[in-house]
mmCIF file of C-alpha atoms in Angstrom:
data_model
loop_
_atom_site.group_PDB
_atom_site.id
_atom_site.type_symbol
_atom_site.label_atom_id
_atom_site.label_comp_id
_atom_site.label_asym_id
_atom_site.label_seq_id
_atom_site.Cartn_x
_atom_site.Cartn_y
_atom_site.Cartn_z
ATOM 1 C CA MET A 1 8.962 -3.323 -23.338
ATOM 2 C CA PRO A 2 11.959 -5.792 -22.896
ATOM 3 C CA ASN A 3 15.095 -5.147 -24.960
ATOM 4 C CA VAL A 4 17.183 -7.837 -26.451
ATOM 5 C CA ILE A 5 20.925 -7.706 -25.690
ATOM 6 C CA ILE A 6 23.480 -9.248 -28.214
ATOM 7 C CA GLN A 7 26.435 -10.063 -26.226
ATOM 8 C CA PRO A 8 29.358 -11.488 -28.194
ATOM 9 C CA ALA A 9 31.518 -13.963 -26.129
ATOM 10 C CA ALA A 10 33.735 -15.458 -28.713
ATOM 11 C CA GLY A 11 37.200 -14.986 -27.508
ATOM 12 C CA VAL A 12 39.377 -16.995 -25.170
ATOM 13 C CA ALA A 13 38.901 -14.391 -22.482
ATOM 14 C CA ALA A 14 35.237 -13.902 -22.864
ATOM 15 C CA ARG A 15 34.543 -17.502 -22.718
ATOM 16 C CA ALA A 16 36.743 -18.093 -19.444
ATOM 17 C CA HIS A 17 34.592 -15.039 -17.974
ATOM 18 C CA TYR A 18 31.302 -16.819 -19.146
ATOM 19 C CA THR A 19 32.578 -20.070 -17.355
ATOM 20 C CA ASP A 20 33.913 -18.385 -14.282
ATOM 21 C CA THR A 21 30.965 -15.907 -13.657
ATOM 22 C CA ILE A 22 27.895 -17.150 -15.560
ATOM 23 C CA GLN A 23 28.191 -20.934 -15.625
ATOM 24 C CA SER A 24 29.669 -20.466 -11.852
ATOM 25 C CA PRO A 25 27.450 -17.798 -10.337
ATOM 26 C CA VAL A 26 29.272 -15.409 -8.089
ATOM 27 C CA PRO A 27 28.779 -15.437 -4.478
ATOM 28 C CA VAL A 28 26.956 -12.082 -3.412
ATOM 29 C CA ASP A 29 29.322 -11.874 -0.498
ATOM 30 C CA THR A 30 32.216 -11.702 -3.148
ATOM 31 C CA LEU A 31 30.297 -8.805 -4.719
ATOM 32 C CA VAL A 32 29.770 -6.954 -1.526
ATOM 33 C CA GLN A 33 33.340 -7.458 -0.386
ATOM 34 C CA HIS A 34 34.521 -5.464 -3.389
ATOM 35 C CA LEU A 35 31.881 -2.703 -3.734
ATOM 36 C CA THR A 36 33.112 0.695 -3.165
ATOM 37 C CA GLY A 37 30.741 3.619 -2.410
ATOM 38 C CA HIS A 38 27.705 1.328 -3.658
ATOM 39 C CA THR A 39 25.160 -1.185 -2.520
ATOM 40 C CA LEU A 40 24.040 -4.067 -4.531
ATOM 41 C CA PRO A 41 20.450 -3.427 -6.283
ATOM 42 C CA GLY A 42 17.509 -4.566 -4.042
ATOM 43 C CA GLU A 43 16.464 -7.068 -6.851
ATOM 44 C CA LEU A 44 19.352 -9.179 -5.512
ATOM 45 C CA ASP A 45 18.181 -9.333 -1.973
ATOM 46 C CA GLY A 46 17.778 -13.001 -0.603
ATOM 47 C CA LEU A 47 20.240 -14.379 -3.349
ATOM 48 C CA THR A 48 23.445 -16.277 -2.155
ATOM 49 C CA LYS A 49 24.980 -16.162 -5.725
ATOM 50 C CA VAL A 50 24.152 -14.712 -9.029
ATOM 51 C CA PRO A 51 25.511 -14.840 -12.492
ATOM 52 C CA VAL A 52 27.255 -11.678 -13.723
ATOM 53 C CA TRP A 53 28.334 -10.231 -16.953
ATOM 54 C CA GLY A 54 29.895 -6.718 -17.792
ATOM 55 C CA VAL A 55 31.038 -4.634 -20.751
ATOM 56 C CA THR A 56 33.763 -2.046 -20.905
ATOM 57 C CA PRO A 57 32.999 1.600 -21.619
ATOM 58 C CA GLY A 58 34.224 1.183 -25.189
ATOM 59 C CA ALA A 59 36.428 3.151 -27.223
ATOM 60 C CA ARG A 60 34.276 6.361 -27.412
ATOM 61 C CA GLY A 61 31.854 5.333 -24.556
ATOM 62 C CA GLN A 62 29.656 3.573 -26.828
ATOM 63 C CA ASN A 63 29.031 0.597 -24.636
ATOM 64 C CA THR A 64 28.215 2.952 -21.610
ATOM 65 C CA ARG A 65 25.341 4.767 -23.671
ATOM 66 C CA LEU A 66 23.886 1.223 -24.568
ATOM 67 C CA TRP A 67 24.342 -0.218 -21.056
ATOM 68 C CA ALA A 68 22.199 2.775 -20.008
ATOM 69 C CA GLN A 69 19.138 1.332 -22.022
ATOM 70 C CA ILE A 70 19.403 -1.983 -20.235
ATOM 71 C CA GLN A 71 16.406 -2.750 -17.893
ATOM 72 C CA ARG A 72 15.102 -5.408 -15.624
ATOM 73 C CA GLY A 73 13.448 -8.146 -17.722
ATOM 74 C CA ASP A 74 15.629 -7.685 -20.758
ATOM 75 C CA ALA A 75 16.859 -10.831 -22.678
ATOM 76 C CA ALA A 76 20.402 -11.331 -23.234
ATOM 77 C CA LEU A 77 21.680 -13.549 -25.994
ATOM 78 C CA PHE A 78 25.332 -14.659 -25.907
ATOM 79 C CA TYR A 79 27.089 -15.213 -29.107
ATOM 80 C CA GLY A 80 30.231 -17.140 -30.270
ATOM 81 C CA GLN A 81 31.408 -19.411 -33.184
ATOM 82 C CA LYS A 82 28.466 -18.476 -35.545
ATOM 83 C CA ARG A 83 25.875 -19.381 -32.756
ATOM 84 C CA PHE A 84 24.000 -18.016 -30.075
ATOM 85 C CA PHE A 85 24.669 -20.510 -27.238
ATOM 86 C CA ALA A 86 22.853 -19.142 -24.390
ATOM 87 C CA SER A 87 20.072 -16.914 -23.364
ATOM 88 C CA SER A 88 19.087 -15.375 -20.023
ATOM 89 C CA THR A 89 17.151 -12.675 -18.286
ATOM 90 C CA VAL A 90 18.352 -9.354 -16.581
ATOM 91 C CA LEU A 91 17.720 -8.879 -13.009
ATOM 92 C CA ALA A 92 19.511 -5.821 -12.264
ATOM 93 C CA LYS A 93 22.492 -3.656 -13.293
ATOM 94 C CA LEU A 94 25.262 -1.793 -11.521
ATOM 95 C CA HIS A 95 28.388 0.448 -12.356
ATOM 96 C CA ALA A 96 30.986 -1.061 -10.251
ATOM 97 C CA PRO A 97 34.563 -0.731 -11.559
ATOM 98 C CA ASP A 98 36.215 -2.461 -8.427
ATOM 99 C CA VAL A 99 33.969 -5.392 -8.640
ATOM 100 C CA ALA A 100 34.889 -5.883 -12.212
ATOM 101 C CA ARG A 101 38.488 -5.692 -11.790
ATOM 102 C CA ALA A 102 38.205 -8.258 -9.003
ATOM 103 C CA LEU A 103 36.420 -10.578 -11.159
ATOM 104 C CA TRP A 104 38.105 -10.047 -14.512
ATOM 105 C CA GLY A 105 40.981 -7.791 -14.158
ATOM 106 C CA GLU A 106 41.602 -5.526 -17.063
ATOM 107 C CA ASP A 107 41.888 -5.902 -20.958
ATOM 108 C CA PRO A 108 44.952 -5.034 -22.889
ATOM 109 C CA VAL A 109 44.080 -1.355 -22.994
ATOM 110 C CA GLY A 110 43.537 -0.969 -19.334
ATOM 111 C CA GLN A 111 39.742 -0.848 -19.349
ATOM 112 C CA THR A 112 37.745 -3.156 -17.184
ATOM 113 C CA TRP A 113 34.092 -4.572 -17.706
ATOM 114 C CA GLU A 114 32.676 -2.034 -15.113
ATOM 115 C CA TYR A 115 29.257 -1.917 -16.427
ATOM 116 C CA LEU A 116 27.698 -4.782 -14.855
ATOM 117 C CA TYR A 117 24.381 -6.597 -15.404
ATOM 118 C CA PHE A 118 23.177 -9.517 -13.205
ATOM 119 C CA LEU A 119 21.421 -12.460 -14.867
ATOM 120 C CA ASP A 120 18.950 -15.331 -14.295
ATOM 121 C CA GLU A 121 17.248 -18.044 -16.356
ATOM 122 C CA ILE A 122 20.473 -19.134 -18.110
ATOM 123 C CA THR A 123 19.257 -21.361 -20.844
ATOM 124 C CA GLU A 124 21.602 -23.386 -23.159
ATOM 125 C CA ARG A 125 20.727 -22.403 -26.924
ATOM 126 C CA ASP A 126 21.887 -23.636 -30.235
ATOM 127 C CA LEU A 127 20.747 -20.883 -32.643
ATOM 128 C CA PRO A 128 22.675 -20.687 -35.931
ATOM 129 C CA VAL A 129 23.303 -17.077 -36.884
ATOM 130 C CA GLU A 130 21.596 -17.517 -40.117
ATOM 131 C CA THR A 131 18.186 -18.101 -38.318
ATOM 132 C CA PHE A 132 18.834 -15.032 -36.547
ATOM 133 C CA ASN A 133 19.835 -12.934 -39.641
ATOM 134 C CA ARG A 134 16.666 -14.277 -41.530
ATOM 135 C CA VAL A 135 14.226 -13.143 -38.463
ATOM 136 C CA MET A 136 15.877 -9.919 -38.476
ATOM 137 C CA ASN A 137 16.142 -9.366 -42.199
ATOM 138 C CA TYR A 138 19.688 -9.101 -42.298
ATOM 139 C CA ASN A 139 22.119 -10.156 -44.720
ATOM 140 C CA ASP A 140 22.770 -13.776 -44.593
ATOM 141 C CA ARG A 141 26.220 -13.468 -43.971
ATOM 142 C CA ASN A 142 25.820 -10.865 -41.119
ATOM 143 C CA ILE A 143 27.871 -11.444 -38.176
ATOM 144 C CA PRO A 144 27.123 -9.754 -34.746
ATOM 145 C CA GLN A 145 29.741 -7.246 -33.901
ATOM 146 C CA GLY A 146 30.019 -5.777 -30.472
ATOM 147 C CA PHE A 147 27.665 -5.341 -27.564
ATOM 148 C CA GLN A 148 24.136 -4.408 -28.983
ATOM 149 C CA VAL A 149 20.963 -3.474 -27.234
ATOM 150 C CA ILE A 150 17.954 -4.070 -29.654
ATOM 151 C CA ALA A 151 14.857 -2.299 -28.840
ATOM 152 C CA GLY A 152 11.258 -1.783 -30.101
ATOM 153 C CA ILE A 153 9.546 -4.010 -32.805
ATOM 154 C CA GLN A 154 12.764 -5.938 -33.619
ATOM 155 C CA ALA A 155 13.219 -6.903 -29.886
ATOM 156 C CA GLU A 156 9.537 -8.189 -29.968
ATOM 157 C CA THR A 157 10.265 -10.096 -33.023
ATOM 158 C CA LEU A 158 13.124 -11.754 -31.276
ATOM 159 C CA LEU A 159 11.349 -12.456 -28.046
ATOM 160 C CA THR A 160 8.515 -14.117 -29.956
ATOM 161 C CA GLU A 161 10.340 -16.140 -32.547
ATOM 162 C CA PHE A 162 12.873 -17.539 -30.027
ATOM 163 C CA ASP A 163 10.671 -17.536 -26.913
ATOM 164 C CA LEU A 164 13.011 -15.362 -24.891
ATOM 165 C CA GLU A 165 10.652 -13.624 -22.600
ATOM 166 C CA SER A 166 10.824 -14.395 -18.926
ATOM 167 C CA GLY A 167 7.896 -15.883 -17.172
ATOM 168 C CA THR A 168 9.464 -14.559 -13.913
ATOM 169 C CA VAL A 169 10.842 -11.150 -14.360
ATOM 170 C CA VAL A 170 8.055 -8.641 -15.788
ATOM 171 C CA PRO A 171 9.289 -5.333 -16.927
ATOM 172 C CA GLU A 172 7.245 -2.323 -15.913
ATOM 173 C CA VAL A 173 4.431 -1.082 -18.268
ATOM 174 C CA THR A 174 2.865 2.141 -17.415
ATOM 175 C CA LEU A 175 -0.852 2.475 -16.913
ATOM 176 C CA ALA A 176 -0.972 5.080 -19.747
ATOM 177 C CA ASP A 177 0.310 2.253 -22.005
ATOM 178 C CA TYR A 178 -2.081 -0.039 -20.938
ATOM 179 C CA TYR A 179 -4.952 2.220 -21.289
ATOM 180 C CA THR A 180 -3.856 2.774 -24.769
ATOM 181 C CA VAL A 181 -3.495 -0.885 -25.976
ATOM 182 C CA THR A 182 -6.714 -1.714 -24.381
ATOM 183 C CA SER A 183 -8.463 0.978 -26.202
ATOM 184 C CA LEU A 184 -7.326 -0.398 -29.798
ATOM 185 C CA PRO A 185 -9.190 -2.741 -31.756
ATOM 186 C CA ALA A 186 -8.115 -6.362 -31.562
ATOM 187 C CA GLY A 187 -7.365 -6.271 -35.417
ATOM 188 C CA ASP A 188 -5.542 -9.102 -37.212
ATOM 189 C CA LEU A 189 -2.770 -11.128 -35.709
ATOM 190 C CA ASP A 190 -0.190 -8.958 -37.215
ATOM 191 C CA ARG A 191 2.992 -7.685 -35.654
ATOM 192 C CA ARG A 192 1.673 -4.816 -34.253
ATOM 193 C CA ALA A 193 -1.306 -6.350 -32.734
ATOM 194 C CA LEU A 194 0.961 -8.834 -31.151
ATOM 195 C CA VAL A 195 3.189 -6.188 -29.677
ATOM 196 C CA ASN A 196 0.099 -4.651 -28.253
ATOM 197 C CA GLN A 197 -1.150 -7.996 -26.612
ATOM 198 C CA ARG A 198 2.042 -8.665 -25.197
ATOM 199 C CA ARG A 199 2.201 -5.319 -23.537
ATOM 200 C CA GLU A 200 -1.150 -5.663 -22.258
ATOM 201 C CA GLN A 201 -0.334 -9.058 -20.613
ATOM 202 C CA ARG A 202 2.915 -7.923 -19.214
ATOM 203 C CA PHE A 203 0.973 -5.094 -17.511
ATOM 204 C CA LEU A 204 -1.303 -7.533 -15.979
ATOM 205 C CA ARG A 205 1.333 -9.914 -14.817
ATOM 206 C CA ARG A 206 3.069 -7.161 -13.106
ATOM 207 C CA HIS A 207 -0.275 -6.148 -11.430
ATOM 208 C CA LEU A 208 -0.760 -9.646 -10.123
ATOM 209 C CA PHE A 209 2.724 -10.758 -9.285
ATOM 210 C CA GLN A 210 4.979 -7.760 -9.004
ATOM 211 C CA ASN A 211 8.433 -9.260 -8.359
ATOM 212 C CA GLN A 212 7.286 -12.323 -6.702
ATOM 213 C CA ARG A 213 9.003 -15.619 -7.738
ATOM 214 C CA ALA A 214 5.988 -17.756 -6.418
ATOM 215 C CA ALA A 215 2.396 -17.141 -6.022
ATOM 216 C CA ARG A 216 -0.694 -19.288 -5.475
ATOM 217 C CA CYS A 217 -3.096 -20.664 -8.017
ATOM 218 C CA CYS A 218 -6.479 -19.140 -7.106
ATOM 219 C CA LEU A 219 -8.218 -22.373 -7.920
ATOM 220 C CA CYS A 220 -6.104 -25.354 -6.830
ATOM 221 C CA GLY A 221 -4.373 -23.148 -4.219
ATOM 222 C CA ARG A 222 -0.843 -24.637 -5.159
ATOM 223 C CA SER A 223 1.841 -22.419 -4.642
ATOM 224 C CA LEU A 224 3.970 -22.270 -7.821
ATOM 225 C CA PRO A 225 6.928 -20.306 -9.734
ATOM 226 C CA VAL A 226 5.063 -17.371 -11.363
ATOM 227 C CA GLU A 227 6.396 -18.607 -14.820
ATOM 228 C CA LEU A 228 3.816 -21.355 -14.276
ATOM 229 C CA LEU A 229 0.951 -18.932 -13.529
ATOM 230 C CA VAL A 230 -0.992 -16.838 -16.072
ATOM 231 C CA ALA A 231 -2.984 -13.449 -15.503
ATOM 232 C CA ALA A 232 -6.196 -15.058 -16.425
ATOM 233 C CA HIS A 233 -9.117 -12.891 -17.442
ATOM 234 C CA ILE A 234 -12.153 -13.879 -15.011
ATOM 235 C CA LYS A 235 -14.485 -12.731 -17.719
ATOM 236 C CA ARG A 236 -13.464 -13.591 -21.407
ATOM 237 C CA ARG A 237 -11.370 -10.659 -22.755
ATOM 238 C CA ALA A 238 -13.260 -10.767 -26.162
ATOM 239 C CA ASP A 239 -16.651 -9.736 -24.181
ATOM 240 C CA CYS A 240 -15.306 -7.199 -21.961
ATOM 241 C CA THR A 241 -15.974 -3.510 -22.470
ATOM 242 C CA LEU A 242 -13.404 -0.828 -22.296
ATOM 243 C CA GLU A 243 -14.665 0.113 -19.091
ATOM 244 C CA GLU A 244 -14.333 -3.541 -17.897
ATOM 245 C CA LYS A 245 -10.671 -3.787 -19.373
ATOM 246 C CA ARG A 246 -9.583 -0.890 -17.454
ATOM 247 C CA ASN A 247 -10.870 -2.142 -13.962
ATOM 248 C CA PHE A 248 -7.766 -4.543 -14.170
ATOM 249 C CA GLN A 249 -7.655 -4.774 -10.562
ATOM 250 C CA HIS A 250 -10.630 -6.854 -10.540
ATOM 251 C CA LEU A 251 -10.475 -8.483 -13.989
ATOM 252 C CA VAL A 252 -7.654 -11.151 -13.816
ATOM 253 C CA ALA A 253 -6.729 -13.826 -11.550
ATOM 254 C CA PRO A 254 -3.772 -16.049 -11.076
ATOM 255 C CA MET A 255 -4.249 -19.478 -12.446
ATOM 256 C CA CYS A 256 -1.676 -22.187 -13.071
ATOM 257 C CA GLN A 257 -0.743 -23.835 -16.373
ATOM 258 C CA LEU A 258 -1.008 -27.224 -14.897
ATOM 259 C CA GLY A 259 -4.381 -27.629 -15.830
ATOM 260 C CA CYS A 260 -6.503 -24.733 -13.895
ATOM 261 C CA ASP A 261 -6.359 -22.059 -16.493
ATOM 262 C CA GLY A 262 -7.539 -24.492 -19.307
ATOM 263 C CA LEU A 263 -10.330 -25.954 -17.240
ATOM 264 C CA TYR A 264 -11.497 -22.567 -16.362
ATOM 265 C CA GLU A 265 -11.179 -21.057 -19.917
ATOM 266 C CA ARG A 266 -13.015 -23.774 -21.414
ATOM 267 C CA GLN A 267 -15.557 -23.640 -18.574
ATOM 268 C CA TYR A 268 -15.175 -27.125 -17.424
ATOM 269 C CA VAL A 269 -15.263 -25.414 -13.905
ATOM 270 C CA VAL A 270 -16.868 -22.169 -12.885
ATOM 271 C CA VAL A 271 -17.193 -20.309 -9.725
ATOM 272 C CA ASP A 272 -20.576 -19.845 -7.973
ATOM 273 C CA GLY A 273 -22.382 -16.963 -6.271
ATOM 274 C CA HIS A 274 -20.568 -17.881 -3.090
ATOM 275 C CA GLY A 275 -17.071 -18.055 -4.482
ATOM 276 C CA ILE A 276 -17.192 -21.945 -4.627
ATOM 277 C CA ILE A 277 -15.658 -24.056 -7.556
ATOM 278 C CA ARG A 278 -18.227 -26.001 -9.433
ATOM 279 C CA ARG A 279 -17.883 -28.279 -12.301
ATOM 280 C CA ASN A 280 -19.850 -27.582 -15.486
ATOM 281 C CA PRO A 281 -22.885 -29.971 -15.784
ATOM 282 C CA GLY A 282 -23.299 -29.096 -19.357
ATOM 283 C CA LEU A 283 -19.984 -30.745 -20.486
ATOM 284 C CA SER A 284 -19.540 -34.482 -20.424
ATOM 285 C CA MET A 285 -15.958 -35.405 -19.145
ATOM 286 C CA THR A 286 -13.593 -38.541 -19.471
ATOM 287 C CA ASP A 287 -12.518 -40.389 -16.312
ATOM 288 C CA ASP A 288 -8.977 -38.666 -16.617
ATOM 289 C CA LEU A 289 -10.690 -35.197 -16.856
ATOM 290 C CA LYS A 290 -13.000 -35.989 -13.912
ATOM 291 C CA ALA A 291 -9.756 -36.669 -11.952
ATOM 292 C CA LEU A 292 -8.487 -33.355 -12.572
ATOM 293 C CA VAL A 293 -11.833 -31.530 -11.737
ATOM 294 C CA THR A 294 -12.881 -33.490 -8.862
ATOM 295 C CA PRO A 295 -10.353 -32.065 -6.474
ATOM 296 C CA LEU A 296 -11.304 -28.646 -7.502
ATOM 297 C CA GLU A 297 -15.115 -29.033 -6.725
ATOM 298 C CA GLY A 298 -16.092 -27.423 -3.420
ATOM 299 C CA ARG A 299 -12.763 -25.492 -2.897
ATOM 300 C CA PRO A 300 -13.231 -21.830 -2.364
ATOM 301 C CA CYS A 301 -11.680 -19.678 -5.060
ATOM 302 C CA THR A 302 -9.415 -17.095 -3.309
ATOM 303 C CA ALA A 303 -9.618 -14.503 -6.192
ATOM 304 C CA TRP A 304 -13.591 -14.332 -5.519
ATOM 305 C CA HIS A 305 -14.472 -11.136 -3.605
ATOM 306 C CA ALA A 306 -16.824 -8.071 -3.711
ATOM 307 C CA GLY A 307 -14.625 -6.757 -6.698
ATOM 308 C CA THR A 308 -14.393 -9.695 -8.989
ATOM 309 C CA GLN A 309 -17.809 -11.576 -8.168
ATOM 310 C CA ALA A 310 -19.647 -9.871 -11.117
ATOM 311 C CA TYR A 311 -16.875 -11.203 -13.527
ATOM 312 C CA PHE A 312 -17.031 -14.775 -11.892
ATOM 313 C CA ALA A 313 -21.035 -14.551 -12.325
ATOM 314 C CA TRP A 314 -20.527 -13.734 -16.036
ATOM 315 C CA HIS A 315 -18.319 -16.590 -16.626
ATOM 316 C CA ALA A 316 -20.716 -19.041 -14.737
ATOM 317 C CA ARG A 317 -23.897 -17.627 -16.770
ATOM 318 C CA HIS A 318 -22.176 -18.077 -20.003
ATOM 319 C CA GLN A 319 -21.166 -21.680 -19.730
ATOM 320 C CA ARG A 320 -20.391 -23.787 -22.413
ATOM 321 C CA ARG A 321 -22.714 -26.841 -23.069
ATOM 322 C CA ARG A 322 -22.644 -29.564 -25.741
ATOM 323 C CA VAL A 323 -25.438 -31.732 -27.225
ATOM 324 C CA SER A 324 -25.692 -35.113 -25.523
#
């Protein structure tokens, strides 16, 4: 699951670095020019510029050990002046002392910020430290000290409370983890249940979208950033057997959050036995709703095939109806 990185950037030098290499992303050609004995991570292929941050090894190598825990998809929170002023998502990392010296030089004790991580989705925040402390059950007067990597349930809490999780960069979830969480009872919406649901959804999103930045909605056909798409259950999840949940390759389909996911979930549209999108005649519609549904009627659903047709058929047989 994703970690949450706490990155202080309060001093004059740190804020200058933030301005120079986060607010003004670094040209990839500049990174390549200063690389010695390394190549850039493949996750940066196709990019011309990228925000870059780095940490020194630390007095006893503590930052090196923490940096080793960073993974693609982690959230990074930047802190200064008693507030978290920005969040971001980790794309990749690289140990590159020569690049760090070229970008930032050295600190007063001769260390450079050689443990790099590359970022995306830079978002301005105005999150008081008191709010952070309350969510984390810390003392009200706690001040984040030094570079930290928060993992496990604490990270999940931060991701949920502050909406930090990327919709584009999905960390890897193993098949074993997916099988584990789909075997568990739904339970109450407590913290552990929420963690399991999020882990399941991450696995399904990674299955559908991999590392793509854009994909097509299977209903309207629009090509959209993957953060505007969901891994929608073709058959309602609550009605799936364990065997069906494990047939994940055929259980979910990409649907957009611009209307299609809601129309399908609420069964205003269904997919017939030939893979064609139809409106649900059992539900009345306002004129504005008809304007959304009409362009979908008669379109082929691109997710309909031999493996998924049974799930689409279940959805069509269990159409909602209202009394007229």
